[in-house]
Amino acid sequence: MIKSAIIFNRNLSPLRFVVIAEEKLKLNFMEKLNDWQESLLQHLDAVLYVDSDTVFLSPVQEIWAMFQNFNASQFAGMAPEHEDTNAGWYNRFARHPYYGELGVNSGVMLMNLTRMRDFRWEEHILPIYREYRLQLVWGDQDILNVLFHYNPDRLYIFPCDWNYRADHCMYMSVCDAPDGVKIIHGNRGYFHSRAQPIFNLIYSTIEEYTFQTDVYSNFIRTIEESLVLPSNSNCDKLLDKFLLNPRKHFKENQYEEVT
């Protein structure tokens, strides 16, 4: 995820990463974790939270710009959990309140921390956990769904192309993404399996990419040449949606160092 964000940071804007890791990885990130304060990173005004199983296919600055779309009451931005009521999880299985018709997914989240602190975030989150802890399946995501069910005016909804998952294409294409996939989310292990080859291929190509080499040749063309078509995977058939933004930002024979 971090590597993909750097690749698409073409104007070299300063990027700051705050890493949240499992207990077994804690020592590796101790320096970062020591920056945490008692409440919501009090030295920061806003953050973009992304799960570790996400890959950027567009500049971070593009999603960051959506903070400007927030109205005066909104302090968070998320994408819907699903686009189709027939396949939605929350509307069929949830045993707790959730946002809107289909719930929201917490894998990519814009957070205005100043407004969240003013809202007294912890005073709302902890009671939700205590009341619904036995009904929670998806952890923090379920807690956020309960919170925004009761506070819908606090949430800004952005389109599915900013949190694109296999659920959006594995059966049929349910995310229009007219401007292409912006952030790909390989939840449930799709980056590490061949169930949807395009997810695995994008992840592995980013992983193997060497900085200061041509992105078009070593990322875009590698994916184009490696994906076997025709494919039984419906997601693979949407190759052009996945590569629309990389092709826009990196042209053939236009070498540019990425540092």
Short mmCIF file of N, CA and C in Angstrom, two decimals, residues 25-171:
data_model
loop_
_atom_site.label_atom_id
_atom_site.label_comp_id
_atom_site.label_asym_id
_atom_site.label_seq_id
_atom_site.Cartn_x
_atom_site.Cartn_y
_atom_site.Cartn_z
N LEU A 25 3.91 -7.37 15.51
CA LEU A 25 4.72 -6.45 14.72
C LEU A 25 5.01 -5.15 15.46
N LYS A 26 4.61 -5.09 16.71
CA LYS A 26 4.65 -3.83 17.44
C LYS A 26 6.06 -3.25 17.52
N LEU A 27 7.07 -4.09 17.79
CA LEU A 27 8.42 -3.60 17.93
C LEU A 27 8.92 -2.95 16.65
N ASN A 28 8.47 -3.49 15.52
CA ASN A 28 8.92 -2.95 14.23
C ASN A 28 8.42 -1.52 14.01
N PHE A 29 7.30 -1.19 14.64
CA PHE A 29 6.69 0.12 14.42
C PHE A 29 6.66 0.97 15.70
N MET A 30 7.48 0.61 16.69
CA MET A 30 7.42 1.30 17.97
C MET A 30 7.65 2.80 17.82
N GLU A 31 8.56 3.17 16.94
CA GLU A 31 8.85 4.59 16.77
C GLU A 31 7.60 5.34 16.33
N LYS A 32 6.84 4.74 15.41
CA LYS A 32 5.61 5.38 14.96
C LYS A 32 4.55 5.38 16.06
N LEU A 33 4.42 4.24 16.73
CA LEU A 33 3.37 4.13 17.73
C LEU A 33 3.59 5.10 18.90
N ASN A 34 4.83 5.46 19.15
CA ASN A 34 5.10 6.40 20.23
C ASN A 34 4.56 7.79 19.94
N ASP A 35 4.20 8.04 18.67
CA ASP A 35 3.61 9.32 18.31
C ASP A 35 2.15 9.43 18.76
N TRP A 36 1.54 8.29 19.11
CA TRP A 36 0.11 8.32 19.46
C TRP A 36 -0.11 9.08 20.76
N GLN A 37 -1.18 9.86 20.78
CA GLN A 37 -1.59 10.56 21.98
C GLN A 37 -2.81 9.84 22.57
N GLU A 38 -3.32 10.36 23.66
CA GLU A 38 -4.44 9.71 24.32
C GLU A 38 -5.70 9.74 23.48
N SER A 39 -5.84 10.75 22.61
CA SER A 39 -7.09 10.89 21.88
C SER A 39 -6.85 11.33 20.45
N LEU A 40 -7.02 10.43 19.50
CA LEU A 40 -7.12 10.76 18.08
C LEU A 40 -6.01 11.67 17.56
N LEU A 41 -4.74 11.32 17.84
CA LEU A 41 -3.61 12.03 17.24
C LEU A 41 -3.81 13.55 17.32
N GLN A 42 -3.72 14.08 18.52
CA GLN A 42 -4.11 15.46 18.75
C GLN A 42 -3.28 16.47 17.97
N HIS A 43 -2.12 16.08 17.47
CA HIS A 43 -1.29 17.01 16.71
C HIS A 43 -1.65 17.03 15.23
N LEU A 44 -2.63 16.22 14.81
CA LEU A 44 -3.03 16.17 13.40
C LEU A 44 -4.46 16.65 13.23
N ASP A 45 -4.71 17.35 12.12
CA ASP A 45 -6.05 17.84 11.82
C ASP A 45 -6.87 16.81 11.06
N ALA A 46 -6.24 16.07 10.15
CA ALA A 46 -6.97 15.13 9.31
C ALA A 46 -6.05 14.02 8.85
N VAL A 47 -6.62 12.84 8.60
CA VAL A 47 -5.86 11.71 8.06
C VAL A 47 -6.72 10.97 7.04
N LEU A 48 -6.04 10.27 6.16
CA LEU A 48 -6.68 9.28 5.31
C LEU A 48 -6.30 7.92 5.86
N TYR A 49 -7.29 7.19 6.39
CA TYR A 49 -7.04 5.84 6.89
C TYR A 49 -7.27 4.85 5.76
N VAL A 50 -6.33 3.92 5.57
CA VAL A 50 -6.52 2.83 4.61
C VAL A 50 -6.06 1.53 5.25
N ASP A 51 -6.78 0.45 4.99
CA ASP A 51 -6.34 -0.87 5.42
C ASP A 51 -5.02 -1.22 4.74
N SER A 52 -4.26 -2.12 5.35
CA SER A 52 -2.98 -2.52 4.76
C SER A 52 -3.16 -3.29 3.46
N ASP A 53 -4.35 -3.85 3.22
CA ASP A 53 -4.59 -4.59 1.98
C ASP A 53 -5.26 -3.69 0.93
N THR A 54 -4.68 -2.51 0.75
CA THR A 54 -5.15 -1.60 -0.29
C THR A 54 -3.97 -1.20 -1.16
N VAL A 55 -4.27 -0.87 -2.42
CA VAL A 55 -3.25 -0.40 -3.36
C VAL A 55 -3.80 0.82 -4.08
N PHE A 56 -3.00 1.86 -4.14
CA PHE A 56 -3.40 3.07 -4.85
C PHE A 56 -3.16 2.91 -6.35
N LEU A 57 -4.17 3.27 -7.15
CA LEU A 57 -4.03 3.32 -8.60
C LEU A 57 -4.20 4.76 -9.09
N SER A 58 -4.12 5.70 -8.18
CA SER A 58 -4.24 7.13 -8.48
C SER A 58 -3.51 7.88 -7.37
N PRO A 59 -3.19 9.16 -7.59
CA PRO A 59 -2.48 9.93 -6.57
C PRO A 59 -3.31 10.09 -5.29
N VAL A 60 -2.64 10.02 -4.15
CA VAL A 60 -3.29 10.22 -2.86
C VAL A 60 -3.99 11.58 -2.81
N GLN A 61 -3.40 12.56 -3.48
CA GLN A 61 -3.95 13.92 -3.43
C GLN A 61 -5.38 13.98 -3.96
N GLU A 62 -5.74 13.07 -4.85
CA GLU A 62 -7.09 13.10 -5.43
C GLU A 62 -8.16 12.76 -4.40
N ILE A 63 -7.93 11.74 -3.60
CA ILE A 63 -8.92 11.43 -2.57
C ILE A 63 -8.83 12.43 -1.42
N TRP A 64 -7.64 12.92 -1.14
CA TRP A 64 -7.49 13.93 -0.08
C TRP A 64 -8.30 15.18 -0.41
N ALA A 65 -8.39 15.51 -1.68
CA ALA A 65 -9.13 16.71 -2.11
C ALA A 65 -10.61 16.62 -1.75
N MET A 66 -11.12 15.41 -1.50
CA MET A 66 -12.53 15.26 -1.17
C MET A 66 -12.89 15.81 0.21
N PHE A 67 -11.87 16.08 1.05
CA PHE A 67 -12.17 16.78 2.30
C PHE A 67 -12.89 18.10 2.01
N GLN A 68 -12.60 18.70 0.86
CA GLN A 68 -13.22 19.97 0.51
C GLN A 68 -14.71 19.81 0.22
N ASN A 69 -15.15 18.57 -0.01
CA ASN A 69 -16.57 18.32 -0.29
C ASN A 69 -17.40 18.17 0.98
N PHE A 70 -16.74 18.02 2.13
CA PHE A 70 -17.48 17.86 3.39
C PHE A 70 -18.30 19.11 3.67
N ASN A 71 -19.51 18.90 4.19
CA ASN A 71 -20.26 20.06 4.68
C ASN A 71 -19.83 20.35 6.11
N ALA A 72 -20.50 21.30 6.75
CA ALA A 72 -20.06 21.77 8.07
C ALA A 72 -20.18 20.71 9.16
N SER A 73 -21.03 19.70 8.97
CA SER A 73 -21.24 18.71 10.03
C SER A 73 -20.47 17.41 9.81
N GLN A 74 -20.02 17.15 8.62
CA GLN A 74 -19.39 15.86 8.30
C GLN A 74 -17.95 15.81 8.80
N PHE A 75 -17.58 14.68 9.42
CA PHE A 75 -16.20 14.51 9.87
C PHE A 75 -15.55 13.25 9.34
N ALA A 76 -16.26 12.45 8.55
CA ALA A 76 -15.68 11.23 7.99
C ALA A 76 -16.25 10.99 6.60
N GLY A 77 -15.45 10.32 5.76
CA GLY A 77 -15.89 9.94 4.43
C GLY A 77 -15.60 8.47 4.18
N MET A 78 -16.59 7.73 3.67
CA MET A 78 -16.45 6.30 3.41
C MET A 78 -17.24 5.93 2.17
N ALA A 79 -16.98 4.74 1.64
CA ALA A 79 -17.72 4.22 0.50
C ALA A 79 -18.75 3.20 0.98
N PRO A 80 -19.82 2.99 0.22
CA PRO A 80 -20.80 1.97 0.60
C PRO A 80 -20.16 0.58 0.69
N GLU A 81 -20.70 -0.25 1.55
CA GLU A 81 -20.23 -1.63 1.65
C GLU A 81 -20.54 -2.40 0.38
N HIS A 82 -21.67 -2.11 -0.23
CA HIS A 82 -22.04 -2.79 -1.48
C HIS A 82 -22.88 -1.86 -2.33
N GLU A 83 -23.10 -2.27 -3.58
CA GLU A 83 -23.89 -1.48 -4.52
C GLU A 83 -25.18 -2.20 -4.91
N ASP A 84 -25.33 -3.45 -4.47
CA ASP A 84 -26.44 -4.29 -4.92
C ASP A 84 -27.14 -4.90 -3.71
N THR A 85 -28.42 -4.60 -3.54
CA THR A 85 -29.16 -5.12 -2.39
C THR A 85 -29.25 -6.64 -2.39
N ASN A 86 -29.19 -7.26 -3.57
CA ASN A 86 -29.30 -8.71 -3.65
C ASN A 86 -28.06 -9.42 -3.09
N ALA A 87 -26.94 -8.71 -3.07
CA ALA A 87 -25.69 -9.32 -2.60
C ALA A 87 -25.13 -8.63 -1.36
N GLY A 88 -25.83 -7.62 -0.86
CA GLY A 88 -25.33 -6.87 0.29
C GLY A 88 -25.24 -7.73 1.55
N TRP A 89 -24.26 -7.43 2.40
CA TRP A 89 -24.11 -8.21 3.63
C TRP A 89 -24.98 -7.62 4.74
N TYR A 90 -24.88 -6.34 4.98
CA TYR A 90 -25.58 -5.75 6.12
C TYR A 90 -27.10 -5.89 6.01
N ASN A 91 -27.64 -5.65 4.83
CA ASN A 91 -29.11 -5.71 4.70
C ASN A 91 -29.64 -7.14 4.81
N ARG A 92 -28.77 -8.13 4.68
CA ARG A 92 -29.21 -9.53 4.78
C ARG A 92 -28.83 -10.21 6.09
N PHE A 93 -27.71 -9.81 6.69
CA PHE A 93 -27.20 -10.59 7.82
C PHE A 93 -26.95 -9.81 9.11
N ALA A 94 -26.82 -8.52 9.07
CA ALA A 94 -26.43 -7.76 10.27
C ALA A 94 -27.48 -7.87 11.37
N ARG A 95 -27.01 -8.00 12.60
CA ARG A 95 -27.89 -8.05 13.77
C ARG A 95 -27.77 -6.78 14.61
N HIS A 96 -27.30 -5.74 13.98
CA HIS A 96 -27.15 -4.45 14.65
C HIS A 96 -27.50 -3.35 13.64
N PRO A 97 -27.75 -2.13 14.09
CA PRO A 97 -28.03 -1.04 13.15
C PRO A 97 -26.83 -0.78 12.24
N TYR A 98 -27.09 -0.28 11.05
CA TYR A 98 -26.01 0.04 10.11
C TYR A 98 -26.42 1.25 9.28
N TYR A 99 -25.45 1.83 8.61
CA TYR A 99 -25.70 3.07 7.88
C TYR A 99 -26.49 2.81 6.60
N GLY A 100 -27.51 3.60 6.37
CA GLY A 100 -28.23 3.62 5.10
C GLY A 100 -28.84 2.28 4.72
N GLU A 101 -28.87 2.01 3.43
CA GLU A 101 -29.50 0.80 2.92
C GLU A 101 -28.56 -0.39 2.92
N LEU A 102 -27.25 -0.14 2.72
CA LEU A 102 -26.31 -1.24 2.53
C LEU A 102 -25.09 -1.17 3.44
N GLY A 103 -25.03 -0.21 4.35
CA GLY A 103 -23.87 -0.08 5.21
C GLY A 103 -22.70 0.57 4.50
N VAL A 104 -21.61 0.77 5.24
CA VAL A 104 -20.39 1.35 4.68
C VAL A 104 -19.20 0.46 5.01
N ASN A 105 -18.14 0.60 4.19
CA ASN A 105 -16.92 -0.19 4.36
C ASN A 105 -15.81 0.70 4.92
N SER A 106 -15.13 0.22 5.94
CA SER A 106 -14.14 1.05 6.64
C SER A 106 -12.73 0.90 6.10
N GLY A 107 -12.54 0.19 4.99
CA GLY A 107 -11.19 -0.04 4.47
C GLY A 107 -10.49 1.20 3.98
N VAL A 108 -11.26 2.19 3.55
CA VAL A 108 -10.72 3.49 3.13
C VAL A 108 -11.59 4.55 3.79
N MET A 109 -10.97 5.44 4.57
CA MET A 109 -11.78 6.38 5.36
C MET A 109 -11.07 7.72 5.51
N LEU A 110 -11.73 8.78 5.07
CA LEU A 110 -11.26 10.13 5.33
C LEU A 110 -11.72 10.54 6.72
N MET A 111 -10.81 11.08 7.53
CA MET A 111 -11.13 11.40 8.92
C MET A 111 -10.67 12.82 9.25
N ASN A 112 -11.62 13.70 9.51
CA ASN A 112 -11.31 15.04 10.01
C ASN A 112 -11.20 14.92 11.53
N LEU A 113 -9.98 14.79 12.02
CA LEU A 113 -9.77 14.49 13.43
C LEU A 113 -10.18 15.65 14.33
N THR A 114 -10.03 16.87 13.85
CA THR A 114 -10.44 18.02 14.65
C THR A 114 -11.94 17.95 14.95
N ARG A 115 -12.72 17.68 13.93
CA ARG A 115 -14.17 17.59 14.13
C ARG A 115 -14.54 16.35 14.95
N MET A 116 -13.79 15.27 14.78
CA MET A 116 -14.08 14.06 15.55
C MET A 116 -13.80 14.29 17.03
N ARG A 117 -12.74 15.03 17.32
CA ARG A 117 -12.46 15.35 18.73
C ARG A 117 -13.55 16.24 19.30
N ASP A 118 -14.01 17.22 18.51
CA ASP A 118 -15.10 18.09 18.97
C ASP A 118 -16.38 17.29 19.21
N PHE A 119 -16.58 16.24 18.45
CA PHE A 119 -17.74 15.36 18.58
C PHE A 119 -17.63 14.46 19.82
N ARG A 120 -16.43 14.40 20.41
CA ARG A 120 -16.12 13.52 21.54
C ARG A 120 -16.29 12.05 21.12
N TRP A 121 -15.49 11.71 20.15
CA TRP A 121 -15.54 10.41 19.48
C TRP A 121 -15.59 9.24 20.44
N GLU A 122 -14.65 9.19 21.39
CA GLU A 122 -14.58 8.03 22.28
C GLU A 122 -15.85 7.86 23.11
N GLU A 123 -16.48 8.98 23.46
CA GLU A 123 -17.69 8.90 24.28
C GLU A 123 -18.85 8.26 23.52
N HIS A 124 -18.77 8.22 22.20
CA HIS A 124 -19.80 7.56 21.40
C HIS A 124 -19.40 6.13 21.03
N ILE A 125 -18.12 5.93 20.73
CA ILE A 125 -17.66 4.63 20.24
C ILE A 125 -17.69 3.56 21.32
N LEU A 126 -17.20 3.86 22.50
CA LEU A 126 -17.10 2.85 23.55
C LEU A 126 -18.47 2.32 23.99
N PRO A 127 -19.48 3.17 24.17
CA PRO A 127 -20.81 2.63 24.50
C PRO A 127 -21.37 1.73 23.41
N ILE A 128 -21.10 2.06 22.15
CA ILE A 128 -21.56 1.20 21.05
C ILE A 128 -20.93 -0.17 21.16
N TYR A 129 -19.62 -0.20 21.43
CA TYR A 129 -18.94 -1.49 21.57
C TYR A 129 -19.54 -2.29 22.72
N ARG A 130 -19.76 -1.65 23.85
CA ARG A 130 -20.29 -2.37 25.01
C ARG A 130 -21.68 -2.93 24.73
N GLU A 131 -22.51 -2.19 24.01
CA GLU A 131 -23.88 -2.64 23.75
C GLU A 131 -23.95 -3.73 22.69
N TYR A 132 -23.12 -3.65 21.67
CA TYR A 132 -23.27 -4.54 20.51
C TYR A 132 -22.13 -5.53 20.34
N ARG A 133 -21.23 -5.65 21.32
CA ARG A 133 -20.02 -6.45 21.11
C ARG A 133 -20.31 -7.89 20.73
N LEU A 134 -21.41 -8.45 21.17
CA LEU A 134 -21.72 -9.84 20.85
C LEU A 134 -22.33 -9.99 19.46
N GLN A 135 -22.72 -8.89 18.84
CA GLN A 135 -23.30 -8.93 17.50
C GLN A 135 -22.32 -8.49 16.42
N LEU A 136 -21.13 -8.06 16.82
CA LEU A 136 -20.16 -7.54 15.85
C LEU A 136 -19.47 -8.67 15.11
N VAL A 137 -19.46 -8.59 13.79
CA VAL A 137 -18.78 -9.57 12.95
C VAL A 137 -17.53 -8.97 12.31
N TRP A 138 -17.64 -7.73 11.86
CA TRP A 138 -16.55 -7.08 11.13
C TRP A 138 -15.86 -6.01 11.98
N GLY A 139 -15.86 -6.19 13.29
CA GLY A 139 -15.07 -5.35 14.18
C GLY A 139 -15.38 -3.87 14.09
N ASP A 140 -14.32 -3.07 13.87
CA ASP A 140 -14.46 -1.61 13.85
C ASP A 140 -15.45 -1.15 12.80
N GLN A 141 -15.52 -1.87 11.67
CA GLN A 141 -16.46 -1.47 10.62
C GLN A 141 -17.90 -1.53 11.12
N ASP A 142 -18.23 -2.56 11.87
CA ASP A 142 -19.59 -2.66 12.42
C ASP A 142 -19.87 -1.52 13.41
N ILE A 143 -18.87 -1.20 14.23
CA ILE A 143 -19.05 -0.10 15.19
C ILE A 143 -19.30 1.21 14.46
N LEU A 144 -18.56 1.44 13.38
CA LEU A 144 -18.75 2.67 12.60
C LEU A 144 -20.13 2.69 11.95
N ASN A 145 -20.60 1.54 11.50
CA ASN A 145 -21.93 1.49 10.91
C ASN A 145 -23.01 1.85 11.93
N VAL A 146 -22.85 1.36 13.15
CA VAL A 146 -23.82 1.73 14.20
C VAL A 146 -23.75 3.23 14.46
N LEU A 147 -22.53 3.75 14.59
CA LEU A 147 -22.37 5.18 14.86
C LEU A 147 -23.05 6.04 13.80
N PHE A 148 -22.80 5.71 12.53
CA PHE A 148 -23.34 6.55 11.46
C PHE A 148 -24.81 6.25 11.15
N HIS A 149 -25.31 5.12 11.64
CA HIS A 149 -26.75 4.89 11.58
C HIS A 149 -27.48 5.95 12.41
N TYR A 150 -26.91 6.24 13.57
CA TYR A 150 -27.54 7.22 14.46
C TYR A 150 -27.07 8.65 14.20
N ASN A 151 -25.99 8.80 13.42
CA ASN A 151 -25.46 10.13 13.11
C ASN A 151 -25.17 10.25 11.62
N PRO A 152 -26.16 10.03 10.76
CA PRO A 152 -25.89 10.03 9.31
C PRO A 152 -25.41 11.37 8.78
N ASP A 153 -25.73 12.44 9.47
CA ASP A 153 -25.31 13.77 9.02
C ASP A 153 -23.81 13.98 9.17
N ARG A 154 -23.14 13.09 9.89
CA ARG A 154 -21.70 13.22 10.13
C ARG A 154 -20.85 12.54 9.06
N LEU A 155 -21.49 11.85 8.12
CA LEU A 155 -20.75 11.02 7.16
C LEU A 155 -20.91 11.52 5.73
N TYR A 156 -19.79 11.63 5.04
CA TYR A 156 -19.75 11.93 3.61
C TYR A 156 -19.54 10.61 2.86
N ILE A 157 -20.35 10.34 1.86
CA ILE A 157 -20.22 9.11 1.08
C ILE A 157 -19.51 9.41 -0.23
N PHE A 158 -18.40 8.69 -0.46
CA PHE A 158 -17.72 8.82 -1.75
C PHE A 158 -17.93 7.54 -2.56
N PRO A 159 -17.70 7.57 -3.88
CA PRO A 159 -18.06 6.44 -4.74
C PRO A 159 -17.18 5.21 -4.54
N CYS A 160 -17.68 4.10 -5.05
CA CYS A 160 -17.03 2.80 -4.87
C CYS A 160 -15.67 2.69 -5.56
N ASP A 161 -15.38 3.55 -6.54
CA ASP A 161 -14.08 3.46 -7.22
C ASP A 161 -12.93 3.83 -6.29
N TRP A 162 -13.24 4.44 -5.14
CA TRP A 162 -12.20 4.78 -4.17
C TRP A 162 -12.01 3.67 -3.13
N ASN A 163 -12.78 2.61 -3.23
CA ASN A 163 -12.64 1.46 -2.32
C ASN A 163 -13.17 0.25 -3.09
N TYR A 164 -12.45 -0.09 -4.16
CA TYR A 164 -12.94 -1.09 -5.11
C TYR A 164 -12.52 -2.49 -4.67
N ARG A 165 -13.51 -3.35 -4.48
CA ARG A 165 -13.26 -4.70 -3.97
C ARG A 165 -13.78 -5.75 -4.94
N ALA A 166 -13.36 -6.97 -4.73
CA ALA A 166 -13.80 -8.07 -5.61
C ALA A 166 -15.31 -8.20 -5.62
N ASP A 167 -15.96 -7.81 -4.53
CA ASP A 167 -17.42 -7.85 -4.48
C ASP A 167 -18.07 -7.01 -5.58
N HIS A 168 -17.33 -6.04 -6.08
CA HIS A 168 -17.88 -5.15 -7.10
C HIS A 168 -17.85 -5.75 -8.50
N CYS A 169 -17.17 -6.89 -8.67
CA CYS A 169 -17.02 -7.42 -10.02
C CYS A 169 -17.07 -8.94 -10.12
N MET A 170 -17.02 -9.67 -9.02
CA MET A 170 -16.85 -11.12 -9.10
C MET A 170 -18.05 -11.84 -9.71
N TYR A 171 -19.25 -11.33 -9.50
CA TYR A 171 -20.44 -11.94 -10.10
C TYR A 171 -20.89 -11.15 -11.33
#
